[in-house]
PDB file of C-alpha atoms in Angstrom:
ATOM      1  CA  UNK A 471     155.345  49.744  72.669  1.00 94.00           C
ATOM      2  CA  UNK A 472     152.326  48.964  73.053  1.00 97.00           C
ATOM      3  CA  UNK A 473     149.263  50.338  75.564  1.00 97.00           C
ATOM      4  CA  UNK A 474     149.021  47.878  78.033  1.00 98.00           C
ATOM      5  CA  UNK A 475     153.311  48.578  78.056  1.00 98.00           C
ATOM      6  CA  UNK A 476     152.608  52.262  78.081  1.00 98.00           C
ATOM      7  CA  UNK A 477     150.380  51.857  81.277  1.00 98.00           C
ATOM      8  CA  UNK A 478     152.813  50.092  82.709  1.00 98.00           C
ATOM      9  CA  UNK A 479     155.396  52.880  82.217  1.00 98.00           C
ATOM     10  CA  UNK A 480     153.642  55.718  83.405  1.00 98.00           C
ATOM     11  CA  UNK A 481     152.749  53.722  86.421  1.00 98.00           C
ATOM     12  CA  UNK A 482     156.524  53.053  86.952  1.00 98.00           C
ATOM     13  CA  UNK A 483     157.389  56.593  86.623  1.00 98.00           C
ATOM     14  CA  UNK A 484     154.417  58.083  88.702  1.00 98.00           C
ATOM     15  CA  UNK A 485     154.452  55.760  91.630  1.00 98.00           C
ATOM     16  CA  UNK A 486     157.418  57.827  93.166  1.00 98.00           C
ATOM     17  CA  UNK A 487     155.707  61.168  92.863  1.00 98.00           C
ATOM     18  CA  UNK A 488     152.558  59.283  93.880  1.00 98.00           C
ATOM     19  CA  UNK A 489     153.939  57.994  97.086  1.00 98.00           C
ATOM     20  CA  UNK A 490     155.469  61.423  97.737  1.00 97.00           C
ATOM     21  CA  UNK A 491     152.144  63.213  97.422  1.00 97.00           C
ATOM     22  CA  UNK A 492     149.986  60.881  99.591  1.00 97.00           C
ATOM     23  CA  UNK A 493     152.706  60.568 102.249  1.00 97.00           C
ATOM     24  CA  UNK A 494     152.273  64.402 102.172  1.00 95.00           C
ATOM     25  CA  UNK A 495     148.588  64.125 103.055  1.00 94.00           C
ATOM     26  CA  UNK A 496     146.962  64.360  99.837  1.00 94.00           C
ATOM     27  CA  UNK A 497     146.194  60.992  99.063  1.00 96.00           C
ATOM     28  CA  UNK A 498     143.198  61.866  97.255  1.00 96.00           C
ATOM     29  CA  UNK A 499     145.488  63.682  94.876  1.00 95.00           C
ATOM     30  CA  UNK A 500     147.853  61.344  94.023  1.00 97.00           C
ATOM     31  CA  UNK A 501     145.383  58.835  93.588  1.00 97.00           C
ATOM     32  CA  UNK A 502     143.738  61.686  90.755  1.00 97.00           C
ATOM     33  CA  UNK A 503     147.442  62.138  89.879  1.00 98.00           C
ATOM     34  CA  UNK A 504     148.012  58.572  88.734  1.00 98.00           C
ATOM     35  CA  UNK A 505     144.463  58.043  87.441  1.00 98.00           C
ATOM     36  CA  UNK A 506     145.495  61.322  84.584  1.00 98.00           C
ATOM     37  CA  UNK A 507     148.878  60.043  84.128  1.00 98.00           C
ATOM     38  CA  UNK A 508     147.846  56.657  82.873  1.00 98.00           C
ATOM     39  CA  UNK A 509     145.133  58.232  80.655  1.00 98.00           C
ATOM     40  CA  UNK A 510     147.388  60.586  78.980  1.00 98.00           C
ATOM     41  CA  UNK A 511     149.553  57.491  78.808  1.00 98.00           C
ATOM     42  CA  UNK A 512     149.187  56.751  75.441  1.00 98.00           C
ATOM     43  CA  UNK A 513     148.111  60.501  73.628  1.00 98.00           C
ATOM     44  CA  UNK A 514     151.403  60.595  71.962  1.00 98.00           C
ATOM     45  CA  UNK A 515     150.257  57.730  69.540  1.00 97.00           C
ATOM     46  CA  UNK A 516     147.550  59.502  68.401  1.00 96.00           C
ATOM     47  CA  UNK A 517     149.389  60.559  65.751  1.00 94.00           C
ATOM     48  CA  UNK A 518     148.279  57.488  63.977  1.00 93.00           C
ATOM     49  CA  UNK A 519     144.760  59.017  63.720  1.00 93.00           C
ATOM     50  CA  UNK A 520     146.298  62.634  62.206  1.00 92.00           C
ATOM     51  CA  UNK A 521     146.710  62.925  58.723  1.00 92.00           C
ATOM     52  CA  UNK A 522     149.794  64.399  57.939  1.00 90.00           C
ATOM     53  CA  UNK A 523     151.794  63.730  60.659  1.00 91.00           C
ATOM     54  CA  UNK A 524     153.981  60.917  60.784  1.00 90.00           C
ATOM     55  CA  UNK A 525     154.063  58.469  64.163  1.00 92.00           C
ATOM     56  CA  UNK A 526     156.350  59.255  66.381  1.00 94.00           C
ATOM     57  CA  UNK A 527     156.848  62.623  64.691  1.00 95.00           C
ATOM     58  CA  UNK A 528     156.084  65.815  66.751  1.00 96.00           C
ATOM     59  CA  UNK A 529     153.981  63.808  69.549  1.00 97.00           C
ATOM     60  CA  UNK A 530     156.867  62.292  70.817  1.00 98.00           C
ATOM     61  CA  UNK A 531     159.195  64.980  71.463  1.00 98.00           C
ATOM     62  CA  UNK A 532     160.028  66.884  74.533  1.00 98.00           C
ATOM     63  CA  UNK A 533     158.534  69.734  73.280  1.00 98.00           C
ATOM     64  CA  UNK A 534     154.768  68.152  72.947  1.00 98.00           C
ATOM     65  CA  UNK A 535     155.611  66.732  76.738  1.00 98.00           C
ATOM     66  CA  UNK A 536     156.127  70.216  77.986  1.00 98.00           C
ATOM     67  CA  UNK A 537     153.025  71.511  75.736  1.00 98.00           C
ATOM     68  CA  UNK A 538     150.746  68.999  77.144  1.00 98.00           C
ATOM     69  CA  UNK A 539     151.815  69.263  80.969  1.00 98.00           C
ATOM     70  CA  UNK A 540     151.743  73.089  80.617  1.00 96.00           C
ATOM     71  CA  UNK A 541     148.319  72.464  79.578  1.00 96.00           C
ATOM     72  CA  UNK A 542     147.493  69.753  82.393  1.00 96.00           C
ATOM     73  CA  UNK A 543     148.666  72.732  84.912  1.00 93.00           C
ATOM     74  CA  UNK A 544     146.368  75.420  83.022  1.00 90.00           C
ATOM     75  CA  UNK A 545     143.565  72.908  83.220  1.00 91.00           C
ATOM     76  CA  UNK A 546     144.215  72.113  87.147  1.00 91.00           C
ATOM     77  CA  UNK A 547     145.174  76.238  87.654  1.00 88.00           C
ATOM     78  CA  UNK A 548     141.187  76.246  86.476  1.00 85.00           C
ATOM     79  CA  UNK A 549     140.158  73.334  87.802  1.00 86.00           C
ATOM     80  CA  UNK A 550     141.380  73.623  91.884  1.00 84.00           C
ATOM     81  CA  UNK A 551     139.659  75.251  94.517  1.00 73.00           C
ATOM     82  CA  UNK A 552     142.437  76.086  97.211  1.00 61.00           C
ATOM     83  CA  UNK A 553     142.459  77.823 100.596  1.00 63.00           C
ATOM     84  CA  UNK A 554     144.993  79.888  99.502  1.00 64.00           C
ATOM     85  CA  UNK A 555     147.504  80.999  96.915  1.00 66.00           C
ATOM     86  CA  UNK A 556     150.677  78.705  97.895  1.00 63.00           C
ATOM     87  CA  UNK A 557     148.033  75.703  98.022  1.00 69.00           C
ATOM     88  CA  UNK A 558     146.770  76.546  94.089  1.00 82.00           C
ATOM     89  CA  UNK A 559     150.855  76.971  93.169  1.00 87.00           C
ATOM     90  CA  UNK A 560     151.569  73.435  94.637  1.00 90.00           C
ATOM     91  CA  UNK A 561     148.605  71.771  92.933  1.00 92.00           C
ATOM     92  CA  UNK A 562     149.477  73.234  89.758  1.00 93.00           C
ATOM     93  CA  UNK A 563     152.709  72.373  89.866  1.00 95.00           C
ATOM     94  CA  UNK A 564     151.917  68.811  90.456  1.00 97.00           C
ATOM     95  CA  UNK A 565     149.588  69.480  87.529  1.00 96.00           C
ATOM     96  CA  UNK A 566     152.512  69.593  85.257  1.00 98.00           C
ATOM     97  CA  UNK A 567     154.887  66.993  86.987  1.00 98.00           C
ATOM     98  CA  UNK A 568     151.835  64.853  86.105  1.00 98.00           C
ATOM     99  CA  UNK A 569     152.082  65.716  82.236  1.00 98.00           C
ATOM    100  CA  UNK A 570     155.433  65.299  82.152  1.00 98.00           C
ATOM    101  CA  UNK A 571     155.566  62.020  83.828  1.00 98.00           C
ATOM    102  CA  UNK A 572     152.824  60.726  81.622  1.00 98.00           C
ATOM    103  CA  UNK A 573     154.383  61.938  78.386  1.00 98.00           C
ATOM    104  CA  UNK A 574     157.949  61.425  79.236  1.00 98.00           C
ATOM    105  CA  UNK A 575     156.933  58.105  80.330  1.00 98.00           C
ATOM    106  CA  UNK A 576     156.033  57.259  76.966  1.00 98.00           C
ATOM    107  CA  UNK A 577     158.913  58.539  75.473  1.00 98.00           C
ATOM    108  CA  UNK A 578     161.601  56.974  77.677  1.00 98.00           C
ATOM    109  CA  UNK A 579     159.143  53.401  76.543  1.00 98.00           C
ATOM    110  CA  UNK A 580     159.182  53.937  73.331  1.00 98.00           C
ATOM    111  CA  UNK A 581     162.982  54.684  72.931  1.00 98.00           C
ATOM    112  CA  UNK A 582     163.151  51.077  74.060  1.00 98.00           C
ATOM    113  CA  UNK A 583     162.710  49.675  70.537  1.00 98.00           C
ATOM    114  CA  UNK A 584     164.328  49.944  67.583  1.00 98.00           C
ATOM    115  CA  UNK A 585     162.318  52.367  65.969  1.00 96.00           C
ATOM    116  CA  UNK A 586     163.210  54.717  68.812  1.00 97.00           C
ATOM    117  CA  UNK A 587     162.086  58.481  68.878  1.00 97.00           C
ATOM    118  CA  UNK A 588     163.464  62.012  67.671  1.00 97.00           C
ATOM    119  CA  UNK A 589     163.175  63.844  71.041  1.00 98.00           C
ATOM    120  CA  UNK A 590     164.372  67.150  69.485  1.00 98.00           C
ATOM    121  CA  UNK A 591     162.637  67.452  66.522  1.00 94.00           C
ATOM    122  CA  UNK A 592     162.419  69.418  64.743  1.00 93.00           C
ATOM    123  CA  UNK A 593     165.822  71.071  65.800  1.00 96.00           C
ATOM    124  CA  UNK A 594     167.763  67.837  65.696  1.00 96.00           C
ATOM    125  CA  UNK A 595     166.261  64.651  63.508  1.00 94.00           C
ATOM    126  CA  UNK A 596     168.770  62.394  65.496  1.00 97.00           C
ATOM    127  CA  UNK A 597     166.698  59.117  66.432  1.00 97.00           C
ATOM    128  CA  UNK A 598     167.584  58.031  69.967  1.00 98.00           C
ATOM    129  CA  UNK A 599     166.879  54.073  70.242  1.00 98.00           C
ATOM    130  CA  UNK A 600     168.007  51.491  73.027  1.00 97.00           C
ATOM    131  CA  UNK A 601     167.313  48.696  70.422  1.00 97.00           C
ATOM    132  CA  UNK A 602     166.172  46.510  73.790  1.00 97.00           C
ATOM    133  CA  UNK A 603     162.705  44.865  72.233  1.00 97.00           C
ATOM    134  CA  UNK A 604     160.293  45.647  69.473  1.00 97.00           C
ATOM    135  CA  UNK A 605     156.913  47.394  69.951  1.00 96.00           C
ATOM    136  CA  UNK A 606     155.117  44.121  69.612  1.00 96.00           C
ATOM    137  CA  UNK A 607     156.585  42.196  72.021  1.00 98.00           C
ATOM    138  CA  UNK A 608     154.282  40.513  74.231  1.00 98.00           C
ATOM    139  CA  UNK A 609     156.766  39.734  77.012  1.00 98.00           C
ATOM    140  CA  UNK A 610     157.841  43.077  77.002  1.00 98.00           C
ATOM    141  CA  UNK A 611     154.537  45.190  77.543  1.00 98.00           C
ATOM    142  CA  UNK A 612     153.373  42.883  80.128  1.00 98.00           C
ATOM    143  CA  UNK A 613     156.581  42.834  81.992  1.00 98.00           C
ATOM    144  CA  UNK A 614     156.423  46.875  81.846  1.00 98.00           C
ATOM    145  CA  UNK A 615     152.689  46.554  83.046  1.00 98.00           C
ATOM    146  CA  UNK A 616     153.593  44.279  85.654  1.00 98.00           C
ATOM    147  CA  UNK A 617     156.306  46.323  87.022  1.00 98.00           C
ATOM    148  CA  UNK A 618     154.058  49.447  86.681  1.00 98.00           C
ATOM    149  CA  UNK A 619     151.565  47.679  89.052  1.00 98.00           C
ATOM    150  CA  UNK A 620     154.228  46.847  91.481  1.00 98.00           C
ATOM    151  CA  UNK A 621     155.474  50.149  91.920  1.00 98.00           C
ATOM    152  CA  UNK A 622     152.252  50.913  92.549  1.00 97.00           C
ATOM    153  CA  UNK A 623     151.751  48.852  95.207  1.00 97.00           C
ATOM    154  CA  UNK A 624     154.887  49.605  96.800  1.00 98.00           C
ATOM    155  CA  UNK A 625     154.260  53.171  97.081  1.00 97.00           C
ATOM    156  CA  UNK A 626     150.855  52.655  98.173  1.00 96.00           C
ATOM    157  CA  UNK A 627     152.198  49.963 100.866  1.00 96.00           C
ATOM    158  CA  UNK A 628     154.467  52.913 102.116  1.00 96.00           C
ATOM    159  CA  UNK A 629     152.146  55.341 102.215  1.00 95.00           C
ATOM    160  CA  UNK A 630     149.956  53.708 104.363  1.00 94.00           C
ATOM    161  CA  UNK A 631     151.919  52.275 106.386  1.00 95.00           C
ATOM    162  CA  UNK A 632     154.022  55.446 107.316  1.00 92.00           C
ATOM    163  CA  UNK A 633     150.537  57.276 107.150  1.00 70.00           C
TER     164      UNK A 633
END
């Protein structure tokens, strides 16, 4: 897929954490939360721009998704300021749910096409593909987008109005 497609995605799959975390009190956070996820939305394809390394090689596997969120919590384990050590675990943690939401995100979207993606590599080079649109497809990556946004807004309607 796409970016706009990939936004969309990760904004489908974050809202429910999202909503979770500000109907928890930390609003703030989720909003942060959601802001990360959809930039690391699209960091798998940046295997275009490596030499060497095919697209949708080794950036779309599970294993880069658990590299990059354990690197999201390191960076957030660095980052966070709590008032005390349970508070730092729990924002870390959400540190790498957020990784892994962003990058599985873009996984789960790009198996969607028929180029689909090698999850396992490089233990298993099976391709895993729901054949359900190409990347290109207009249609597609704004409907994803669109859907994205209304999960959103759902979550955020919740939120605030149980809040």
């Amino acid at each position: 897929m796409y970016q706009v497609g990939h936004y969309g995605g990760a904004l489908l799959a974050y809202a429910p954490l999202g909503t979770v975390v500000s109907l928890g009190g930390h609003a703030e956070v989720a909003l942060v939360g959601g802001l990360v996820c959809v930039a690391l939305a699209t960091l798998p394809d940046y295997d275009h721009r490596l030499p060497l390394i095919d697209h949708r090689g080794p950036t779309h596997t599970i294993a880069f998704a658990l590299l990059v969120s354990a690197g999201l919590a390191a960076l957030t384990a660095v980052l966070v300021d709590a008032f005390s050590a349970f508070a730092d675990a729990g924002f870390v943690s959400f540190g790498f749910l957020v990784g892994l939401v962003s990058i599985g995100s873009h996984l789960i979207v790009d198996a969607l096409t028929p180029m689909g993606i090698r999850p396992f590599w490089p233990v298993s080079r099976r391709r895993y593909s729901l054949d359900v649109t190409t990347a290109a497809n207009p249609i597609a990556n704004y409907a994803l987008l669109g859907l994205g946004v209304g999960a959103a807004l759902a979550g955020t309607a919740i939120a605030v109005s149980v809040g």
